[in-house]
Amino acid sequence: MPLNRRTFLGRSAAAGAGVAIAGGAGAGQAVAAEPVSRRRPAKRYSFTVMGTTDLHGNVFNWDYFTDKEFDDKAHNDVGLAKISTLVDRIREERGRHNTLLIDAGDTIQGTQLSYYYAKVDPITARRGPVHPMAQAMNAIGYDAAALGNHEFNYGIPVLRKFEEQCDFPLLGANALDAKTLRPAFAPYVIKRLRTPHGRDVRVAVLGLTNPGIAIWDKANVGGKMVFPGLEEQAARWVPKLRSMGADVVIVSAHSGSSGTSSYGDQLPYVENAAGLVAEQVPGIDAILVGHAHSEIAEYFVTNGETGKQVVLSEPLKWGQRLTLFDFDLVWEKGRWTVERVGAEVLNSNEVAEDPKIVSLLGDEHTKVVAYVNQVIGTSVVAMSTAQAPWKDEPIIDLINQVQAETVRAGLAGGEYAALPVLSQASCFSRTAGIPAGEVTIKDAAGLYPFENTLEARLLTGAQLKEYLEYSARYYVQTAAGAPVDTSKLTNAGGIPDYNYDAVSGVAYDIDIAKPVGSRIVNLTFEGVAIDPAAQFVFAVNNYRASGGGNFPHVPGAKQVWADSDEIRNTIISWVKAKGSVDPAQFAAVGWRLTRDGSPVF
């Protein structure tokens, strides 16, 4: 049975009743032998910490890229309006004064709602608006939020303005000023919970963010901030919090629990370090996990020094789940001690949106819906990403065409203008599409839901082949003649769709019957086998160029051009300029899946 406030108090009450009955029987049989004083029952107190993470700009249960209510195969719901209803319910059940509410980061990027108030009607403008996420989180009553890596996507000024608009602290103990090496944000917050027994319970929340920020948002933080490892900074701060009188220490970590990294050895820190923090740093009671977009209801890690069990929980992204940490404390030797702690998650699809949040941000929602429905051009035919993970589809060619044209224009007249331009693109969503007829901002933006920018790097033919081999790990090895099930063909080893790249400007086959590392065959440029020493300009997004996905060669390759505008905006501008999108002008089958030379499809 999970350890939580209800089960613990039920057991405690039963045990207490048993003691009382036994004492009464003894008194009735031998009154003269009864001690003068009786032992007082232990003082106990229970409280709940609620947690969210990876909200990514979701206030409402709405998908701005499809312009309709959000839905997925599991019929999850999203958004802070739903979370607000769950939070109110827990506060009513357990008493608002017995609860705290925290978040583990990635708050202000991810939807067109958050984009609109960062770029279209920016919060940084003079007399600019208050960010919808700040409005919603203030109204719900958050106590603290850790910084996520996507908080830095729009630059430090936008983040600082958001911080200013929040009624709660943004925490980042390992986000340090590059010059002074002092925390650039509040490292922690200590909250007091009043008990019926006199002394308050002091709950410390330590915020830790992701070291990968130094790579992924180098353009925004380079020379300004540094991001050392989570374990190192937790080991520094947890003892301080205990010495300051913290009875309970909770870490809100924008870092997954797996102990892995997507940026290889480019930084001496682990990206998903929450489990390592629990194992290596004594004095932590619970960790709210973020960043990995996974659901972990309750997971215990044994601290290597103390042998104590630390509970971890990660609620599902976008406000689909709310974590509950239930703490049971006992007063011993003049202080509060955590006796039991457990975790669970609540599903936001079980409740309605909070009318308070709907009313508060209805106008902002209406503005963004009108914005994303602006018509920017037309398309001759409909295009879809449904089969893009295993076929060279025109809709991915569109992204690559826009990127290649943009890079060529940027290099025109310069040293590298004569080199061939190749381009990489991923299928970010299997439900994105461009309709036949009118094309809107939401259609074009749906192809590129991330705020990536465009760069150009120099690669050799040999490096390109190794890059493609690495990308081809994405496919499950399938013997020639064996049946092919597309639902089981991709995402080998858990590789997400966004870490599979299709490259345009060259032609190649991916032989999925072969083992990883030897799958790229017939790699040609303009019909001729590629010279390993040949040079190419590679149009690539800043995430990949900075080491995201740990693809080889590109992070260390020479940068010959870069753009500060989002690729999404570049696509929108391209469609506007063309007026009409016709795949016949840019689409071609440049790659295909094969087995022993025979096409799979």
XYZ file of C-alpha atoms in Angstrom:
601
model
C 0.000 0.000 0.000
C 1.455 3.403 -0.897
C 2.481 5.555 2.019
C 0.364 8.667 2.124
C -1.401 10.834 4.615
C -4.680 8.944 4.568
C -3.255 5.440 5.000
C -0.757 6.568 7.609
C -3.292 8.450 9.731
C -5.665 5.491 9.481
C -3.010 3.135 10.813
C -1.952 5.645 13.460
C -5.516 6.092 14.710
C -6.043 2.325 14.922
C -2.819 1.836 16.849
C -3.720 4.618 19.249
C -7.135 3.100 19.917
C -5.539 -0.269 20.669
C -3.251 1.280 23.293
C -6.134 3.050 24.960
C -8.200 -0.161 25.245
C -5.285 -2.112 26.681
C -4.585 0.584 29.242
C -8.209 0.662 30.333
C -8.326 -3.081 30.960
C -5.173 -2.964 33.061
C -6.534 -0.149 35.198
C -9.709 -2.051 35.947
C -7.815 -5.071 37.270
C -5.107 -3.415 39.377
C -5.723 0.245 40.135
C -3.102 0.483 42.854
C -0.333 -0.667 40.465
C -1.006 1.986 37.829
C 1.936 4.383 37.297
C 1.459 7.957 38.453
C 2.260 9.342 35.019
C 1.453 7.984 31.599
C 3.516 8.356 28.498
C 2.087 11.060 26.262
C 1.240 10.067 22.677
C 3.793 11.239 20.107
C 3.034 14.523 18.376
C 2.418 13.992 14.670
C 1.765 16.215 11.705
C 1.025 15.449 8.058
C 1.212 17.687 5.005
C 1.173 17.396 1.218
C 3.415 18.909 -1.435
C 1.819 19.076 -4.881
C 3.995 19.258 -7.981
C 3.845 19.899 -11.712
C 6.543 20.001 -14.362
C 7.115 20.677 -18.048
C 3.954 22.752 -18.397
C 5.375 24.225 -21.624
C 2.935 27.109 -21.929
C -0.219 25.029 -21.520
C -2.952 26.936 -19.717
C -5.992 25.447 -21.426
C -6.887 22.002 -22.716
C -6.298 23.301 -26.214
C -4.002 22.465 -29.120
C -3.201 25.699 -30.964
C -1.589 23.750 -33.817
C -4.871 21.977 -34.606
C -7.143 24.709 -33.199
C -9.234 22.298 -31.168
C -9.317 20.637 -27.771
C -6.234 18.606 -26.966
C -6.615 14.845 -27.199
C -4.307 11.860 -27.544
C -4.673 8.099 -27.715
C -4.886 7.862 -23.921
C -7.411 10.755 -23.815
C -5.177 12.829 -21.584
C -6.015 16.451 -20.921
C -3.534 19.296 -20.504
C -3.246 22.728 -18.952
C -3.095 24.703 -15.743
C -6.858 25.282 -15.752
C -7.286 21.541 -15.092
C -4.427 21.483 -12.579
C -6.084 24.341 -10.711
C -9.196 22.240 -10.127
C -7.108 19.358 -8.766
C -5.128 21.721 -6.524
C -8.318 23.231 -5.082
C -9.637 19.744 -4.346
C -6.499 18.693 -2.479
C -6.415 21.928 -0.514
C -10.045 21.445 0.509
C -9.413 17.834 1.549
C -6.237 18.453 3.531
C -6.433 22.091 4.507
C -4.725 24.796 2.487
C -2.324 25.493 5.368
C -1.186 21.859 5.163
C -0.174 22.000 1.494
C 2.500 23.466 -0.773
C 2.569 23.686 -4.583
C 5.808 23.628 -6.620
C 6.943 23.132 -10.217
C 10.062 21.578 -11.791
C 10.511 23.852 -14.812
C 9.987 24.364 -18.558
C 7.149 26.806 -18.135
C 7.263 29.600 -20.724
C 7.902 27.772 -24.017
C 5.970 25.212 -26.007
C 2.613 26.534 -27.222
C 1.588 29.361 -29.477
C 0.124 31.012 -26.370
C 3.565 31.243 -24.760
C 5.202 32.169 -28.076
C 2.726 35.000 -28.685
C 3.585 36.710 -25.394
C 7.325 36.280 -25.904
C 7.505 37.410 -29.542
C 4.277 38.832 -30.994
C 3.022 40.854 -28.012
C 6.092 40.486 -25.801
C 6.003 40.876 -22.043
C 9.262 42.838 -22.307
C 7.637 45.703 -24.213
C 7.051 48.990 -22.443
C 3.709 48.570 -20.691
C 3.658 45.042 -22.053
C 1.256 42.342 -20.872
C 1.706 39.956 -17.979
C 2.668 36.505 -19.214
C -0.333 34.123 -19.158
C 1.700 31.490 -17.316
C 2.571 34.012 -14.599
C -1.066 35.062 -14.325
C -2.289 31.485 -14.056
C 0.385 30.291 -11.629
C -0.097 33.346 -9.431
C -3.859 32.780 -9.339
C -3.417 29.098 -8.482
C -0.939 29.984 -5.752
C 2.384 28.345 -6.542
C 5.007 28.497 -3.793
C 8.092 27.981 -5.990
C 9.225 26.793 -9.416
C 12.575 25.484 -10.598
C 14.068 26.821 -13.808
C 13.861 24.580 -16.856
C 16.220 24.679 -19.825
C 13.451 26.038 -22.078
C 13.093 29.061 -19.781
C 16.180 30.427 -21.556
C 14.927 29.952 -25.137
C 13.696 33.526 -25.530
C 16.725 35.097 -23.901
C 17.504 36.273 -20.397
C 15.479 39.549 -20.609
C 12.229 37.636 -21.245
C 13.059 35.232 -18.415
C 13.850 38.069 -16.022
C 10.588 39.809 -16.904
C 8.678 36.585 -16.304
C 10.475 36.197 -12.979
C 9.454 39.731 -12.049
C 5.809 38.966 -12.882
C 5.652 35.830 -10.718
C 4.487 36.012 -7.097
C 6.750 33.060 -6.279
C 10.504 32.525 -6.678
C 12.153 30.888 -9.680
C 14.821 28.614 -8.228
C 18.136 27.591 -9.753
C 20.934 26.738 -7.321
C 23.174 25.663 -10.200
C 22.430 28.630 -12.473
C 25.445 30.794 -11.647
C 26.661 34.174 -12.798
C 29.573 33.480 -15.144
C 31.814 36.138 -13.576
C 31.083 35.850 -9.851
C 30.000 32.177 -9.795
C 27.249 33.197 -7.416
C 23.653 32.060 -7.933
C 21.947 34.145 -10.607
C 18.556 33.099 -9.209
C 17.324 32.182 -5.752
C 18.781 28.753 -4.893
C 16.032 27.784 -2.466
C 13.000 28.874 -0.503
C 11.988 27.835 3.028
C 8.270 27.646 3.760
C 6.774 27.378 7.254
C 3.783 25.180 7.936
C 1.937 25.818 11.201
C 1.142 22.714 13.224
C -1.279 22.182 16.146
C 1.711 21.355 18.351
C 3.557 24.646 18.659
C 6.664 24.563 16.514
C 6.228 25.134 12.787
C 7.538 22.667 10.234
C 10.183 24.279 8.065
C 10.129 22.904 4.515
C 13.060 23.791 2.247
C 12.646 23.586 -1.528
C 15.950 23.515 -3.428
C 15.746 24.255 -7.163
C 18.142 22.671 -9.656
C 18.145 23.127 -13.414
C 19.763 21.373 -16.359
C 23.475 21.753 -17.214
C 22.594 21.265 -20.889
C 21.453 24.904 -20.989
C 25.103 25.820 -21.530
C 24.961 23.906 -24.836
C 21.369 24.233 -26.013
C 21.071 27.968 -25.340
C 24.690 28.971 -25.701
C 23.677 32.002 -27.771
C 21.601 33.337 -24.874
C 23.712 32.364 -21.854
C 27.295 32.175 -23.160
C 29.560 34.403 -21.058
C 26.637 35.302 -18.796
C 25.754 32.156 -16.875
C 27.265 28.742 -16.163
C 25.458 25.592 -15.061
C 27.455 23.122 -12.947
C 26.198 19.641 -12.145
C 23.162 18.937 -10.007
C 24.954 16.531 -7.674
C 27.712 19.045 -6.955
C 25.348 21.879 -6.115
C 22.934 19.725 -4.133
C 25.860 18.532 -2.003
C 26.691 22.161 -1.340
C 23.209 23.395 -0.496
C 21.424 20.549 1.299
C 23.708 20.656 4.388
C 23.249 24.429 4.519
C 19.481 24.047 4.465
C 19.632 21.507 7.278
C 21.905 23.789 9.320
C 19.393 26.598 8.787
C 16.756 24.489 10.532
C 14.988 22.801 7.648
C 12.955 19.862 8.937
C 12.147 18.645 5.438
C 14.232 19.075 2.273
C 12.603 18.714 -1.138
C 14.497 19.114 -4.398
C 12.700 20.400 -7.469
C 14.969 19.220 -10.266
C 14.602 19.902 -13.965
C 16.507 16.732 -14.664
C 15.305 13.215 -15.419
C 16.054 10.186 -13.282
C 17.820 7.927 -15.798
C 21.430 9.054 -15.282
C 21.896 9.598 -19.039
C 22.839 12.578 -21.200
C 21.991 13.585 -24.752
C 25.065 15.794 -25.169
C 27.701 13.099 -24.741
C 30.997 14.277 -23.301
C 30.606 17.929 -24.255
C 29.976 18.765 -20.597
C 31.330 16.930 -17.533
C 27.816 16.839 -16.065
C 24.883 14.462 -16.315
C 21.696 15.703 -17.977
C 19.239 13.372 -16.205
C 20.749 13.363 -12.734
C 17.801 13.334 -10.289
C 18.403 9.698 -9.315
C 22.112 10.371 -8.797
C 21.286 13.325 -6.545
C 19.073 11.094 -4.396
C 21.761 8.406 -4.242
C 24.774 10.628 -3.577
C 23.538 13.546 -1.465
C 22.329 12.784 2.078
C 19.613 14.842 3.721
C 17.013 14.890 0.916
C 13.500 13.612 1.610
C 11.888 13.860 -1.840
C 12.644 14.973 -5.391
C 10.137 16.391 -7.869
C 11.570 15.265 -11.215
C 11.193 17.110 -14.523
C 12.640 17.385 -18.030
C 12.228 13.787 -19.240
C 8.502 14.041 -20.064
C 7.934 10.706 -18.334
C 5.410 9.643 -15.719
C 6.843 8.286 -12.482
C 4.213 8.049 -9.783
C 6.534 6.863 -7.021
C 10.131 5.701 -7.200
C 12.477 5.102 -4.272
C 16.250 5.542 -4.399
C 18.476 4.478 -1.517
C 20.998 7.090 -0.425
C 24.438 5.512 -0.514
C 25.685 7.246 2.634
C 22.708 7.022 4.988
C 20.753 4.089 3.586
C 17.656 6.269 3.706
C 14.971 5.911 1.044
C 14.383 9.058 -1.037
C 11.100 9.231 -2.944
C 11.049 10.590 -6.519
C 7.987 11.452 -8.572
C 7.566 12.940 -12.034
C 4.097 14.040 -13.179
C 3.407 13.776 -16.882
C 4.112 16.859 -19.012
C 1.852 19.782 -19.986
C -0.299 19.560 -16.869
C -1.533 16.045 -17.599
C -0.719 14.920 -14.053
C -0.305 16.400 -10.586
C 2.137 14.754 -8.173
C 1.250 14.468 -4.490
C 4.014 13.935 -1.949
C 2.427 12.959 1.383
C 4.654 13.543 4.403
C 4.056 12.140 7.887
C 6.189 13.740 10.588
C 6.724 12.889 14.257
C 8.121 15.122 17.024
C 11.193 13.438 18.482
C 13.957 14.786 20.678
C 12.879 18.376 20.237
C 12.524 18.366 16.460
C 10.310 17.234 13.610
C 11.430 14.065 11.832
C 10.050 12.603 8.614
C 8.564 9.252 9.584
C 7.053 8.297 6.249
C 6.746 9.836 2.803
C 5.065 8.503 -0.315
C 3.962 9.809 -3.677
C 1.169 9.389 -6.203
C -0.092 11.211 -9.289
C -3.551 12.490 -10.140
C -4.870 12.611 -13.715
C -6.133 15.995 -14.868
C -8.591 14.416 -17.296
C -10.762 13.510 -14.303
C -11.767 17.127 -13.630
C -13.136 20.172 -15.423
C -11.169 23.334 -16.091
C -11.293 25.846 -13.261
C -13.709 28.640 -14.314
C -11.506 31.096 -12.433
C -8.548 30.430 -14.766
C -10.774 30.275 -17.868
C -12.210 33.688 -17.035
C -8.827 35.156 -16.109
C -7.153 34.292 -19.426
C -10.044 34.022 -21.860
C -9.049 37.203 -23.711
C -5.439 36.055 -24.152
C -6.636 32.720 -25.508
C -8.959 34.431 -28.002
C -6.140 36.660 -29.269
C -3.843 33.713 -29.892
C -6.536 31.667 -31.636
C -7.115 34.603 -34.012
C -3.361 34.923 -34.572
C -2.756 31.254 -35.470
C -5.708 31.219 -37.866
C -4.299 33.973 -40.083
C -4.040 32.757 -43.692
C -0.512 33.078 -45.089
C -0.835 31.245 -48.422
C -2.216 28.204 -50.206
C -1.076 24.655 -50.969
C -1.674 22.773 -54.197
C -2.096 19.455 -52.331
C -2.435 18.199 -48.772
C 0.729 16.998 -47.039
C 1.022 14.934 -43.864
C 3.691 13.712 -41.448
C 1.805 10.465 -40.696
C 4.333 8.288 -42.594
C 7.327 10.621 -42.359
C 9.164 8.492 -39.756
C 9.699 5.751 -42.349
C 9.233 7.447 -45.738
C 10.739 10.508 -47.429
C 7.626 12.685 -47.368
C 7.129 16.056 -49.130
C 6.215 17.780 -45.871
C 9.695 17.113 -44.420
C 11.211 18.097 -47.778
C 9.411 21.425 -47.306
C 11.292 22.102 -44.075
C 14.585 21.170 -45.688
C 13.849 23.277 -48.766
C 13.171 26.351 -46.624
C 16.320 25.790 -44.590
C 18.562 25.163 -47.602
C 17.266 28.225 -49.460
C 17.720 30.390 -46.374
C 21.313 29.234 -45.864
C 22.190 29.716 -49.553
C 20.874 33.257 -49.379
C 22.915 33.882 -46.231
C 26.109 32.588 -47.848
C 25.621 34.391 -51.169
C 28.728 36.281 -52.268
C 30.824 34.837 -49.483
C 33.648 32.342 -49.101
C 31.369 29.307 -48.936
C 28.777 30.298 -51.543
C 29.966 27.695 -54.056
C 29.668 24.721 -51.708
C 26.612 22.451 -51.939
C 24.062 22.962 -49.138
C 22.513 19.968 -47.398
C 19.829 20.168 -44.732
C 18.504 18.091 -41.827
C 14.952 17.922 -40.502
C 13.022 15.746 -38.086
C 9.408 14.684 -37.844
C 8.451 16.454 -34.631
C 4.810 15.377 -34.742
C 3.140 12.536 -36.589
C -0.118 14.504 -36.719
C 1.147 17.719 -38.361
C -0.022 18.600 -41.836
C -0.483 21.196 -44.525
C -4.011 21.161 -46.018
C -4.892 21.607 -49.650
C -6.120 25.162 -50.142
C -5.604 27.858 -47.529
C -2.565 27.550 -45.259
C -2.587 29.295 -41.876
C 0.083 30.186 -39.336
C -0.968 27.215 -37.209
C -0.462 24.846 -40.138
C 3.060 26.050 -40.834
C 3.983 26.428 -37.168
C 2.766 22.908 -36.461
C 5.648 21.543 -38.514
C 8.126 23.080 -36.084
C 6.806 23.270 -32.503
C 10.225 24.120 -31.045
C 11.914 27.528 -30.926
C 15.024 26.279 -32.736
C 17.070 28.631 -34.873
C 19.063 27.833 -38.021
C 22.820 27.456 -38.419
C 25.216 26.327 -41.157
C 28.195 24.098 -40.374
C 30.928 22.569 -42.570
C 30.978 18.781 -42.872
C 33.034 16.375 -44.948
C 31.555 13.465 -46.875
C 32.961 11.033 -44.312
C 31.450 12.979 -41.430
C 28.098 13.114 -43.203
C 28.037 9.336 -43.535
C 28.768 8.881 -39.841
C 26.038 11.392 -39.031
C 23.530 9.406 -41.121
C 24.636 6.112 -39.569
C 24.009 7.555 -36.141
C 20.562 8.765 -37.197
C 19.717 5.321 -38.637
C 19.958 3.767 -35.139
C 16.327 4.878 -34.920
C 15.123 1.787 -36.812
C 14.639 -1.659 -35.303
C 16.781 -4.205 -37.135
C 14.419 -6.193 -39.363
C 15.593 -9.212 -41.355
C 14.927 -9.457 -45.077
C 11.673 -11.308 -45.640
C 10.383 -10.708 -42.107
C 7.045 -8.904 -41.801
C 7.277 -5.140 -41.333
C 5.021 -3.541 -38.711
C 5.399 0.249 -38.850
C 4.159 0.519 -35.260
C 7.260 -1.427 -34.157
C 9.755 -0.329 -36.794
C 10.924 2.981 -35.324
C 12.135 4.416 -31.992
C 14.640 1.619 -31.366
C 16.114 1.896 -27.887
C 13.603 4.606 -26.998
C 15.008 7.132 -29.504
C 12.345 9.846 -29.921
C 11.157 10.980 -33.356
C 12.910 14.322 -32.934
C 16.256 12.525 -32.734
C 15.894 10.962 -36.174
C 17.135 13.225 -38.966
C 16.364 13.001 -42.660
C 18.985 14.782 -44.773
C 18.149 16.420 -48.095
C 20.524 17.288 -50.937
C 21.970 13.782 -51.095
C 20.521 10.354 -51.875
C 20.971 7.255 -49.721
C 19.421 3.969 -48.644
C 19.017 2.780 -45.060
C 19.340 -1.012 -44.929
C 17.410 -1.958 -41.807
C 18.436 -5.614 -42.122
C 21.999 -4.582 -41.279
C 23.271 -3.833 -37.760
C 23.641 -0.314 -36.414
C 26.704 1.401 -37.868
C 26.596 -0.209 -41.293
C 23.177 0.727 -42.621
C 23.888 3.660 -44.971
C 24.428 2.403 -48.515
C 24.482 4.048 -51.952
C 25.238 7.489 -50.522
C 25.512 9.836 -53.512
C 25.531 13.519 -54.401
C 24.133 14.439 -57.799
C 24.297 10.770 -58.819
C 27.952 10.245 -57.903
C 29.272 8.394 -54.834
C 30.281 10.911 -52.207
C 33.975 11.616 -51.800
C 34.839 11.253 -48.082
C 36.964 14.417 -48.347
C 34.320 16.522 -50.093
C 33.039 19.564 -48.218
C 29.379 20.410 -47.670
C 27.505 23.179 -45.923
C 25.034 21.605 -43.517
C 21.857 23.527 -42.607
C 21.081 22.398 -39.067
C 19.013 23.598 -36.116
C 20.801 25.078 -33.109
C 19.725 22.203 -30.837
C 21.496 19.660 -33.017
C 24.447 21.998 -33.638
C 24.847 22.438 -29.892
C 24.983 18.713 -29.227
C 21.321 17.883 -28.735
C 20.838 14.183 -29.437
C 24.613 13.654 -29.289
C 24.954 13.431 -33.089
C 28.595 13.238 -34.222
C 30.756 15.955 -35.772
C 28.284 18.842 -36.038
C 28.927 20.408 -32.591
C 32.642 20.661 -33.371
C 32.236 21.663 -37.004
C 33.028 25.168 -38.223
C 30.034 27.481 -38.127
C 29.807 29.532 -41.338
C 26.436 31.212 -40.824
C 23.712 31.554 -38.180
C 20.278 33.130 -37.869
C 18.577 34.464 -34.740
C 15.024 33.942 -35.988
C 13.136 30.735 -35.228
C 12.951 28.186 -38.044
C 9.203 28.180 -37.518
C 9.045 31.859 -38.420
C 11.287 31.251 -41.413
C 8.832 28.647 -42.702
C 5.908 31.031 -42.183
C 7.745 33.840 -44.005
C 8.686 31.482 -46.863
C 5.059 30.438 -47.383
C 3.961 34.084 -47.300
C 6.583 35.020 -49.878
C 5.764 32.128 -52.207
C 2.031 32.550 -51.881
C 1.488 28.989 -53.072
C 3.159 25.763 -51.932
C 3.627 23.128 -54.630
C 5.554 19.956 -53.668
C 6.302 19.325 -57.348
C 8.796 22.190 -57.107
C 10.839 20.827 -54.203
C 9.865 17.287 -53.159
C 11.907 14.245 -54.187
C 12.576 10.807 -52.757
C 16.135 11.233 -51.532
C 16.205 8.379 -49.017
C 14.419 5.095 -48.526
C 14.430 2.051 -46.282
C 15.747 -1.157 -47.865
C 16.623 -4.719 -46.926
C 19.393 -6.375 -48.896
C 18.844 -3.822 -51.652
C 15.069 -4.226 -51.904
C 12.842 -1.278 -50.905
C 10.744 -1.841 -47.779
C 7.931 0.393 -49.059
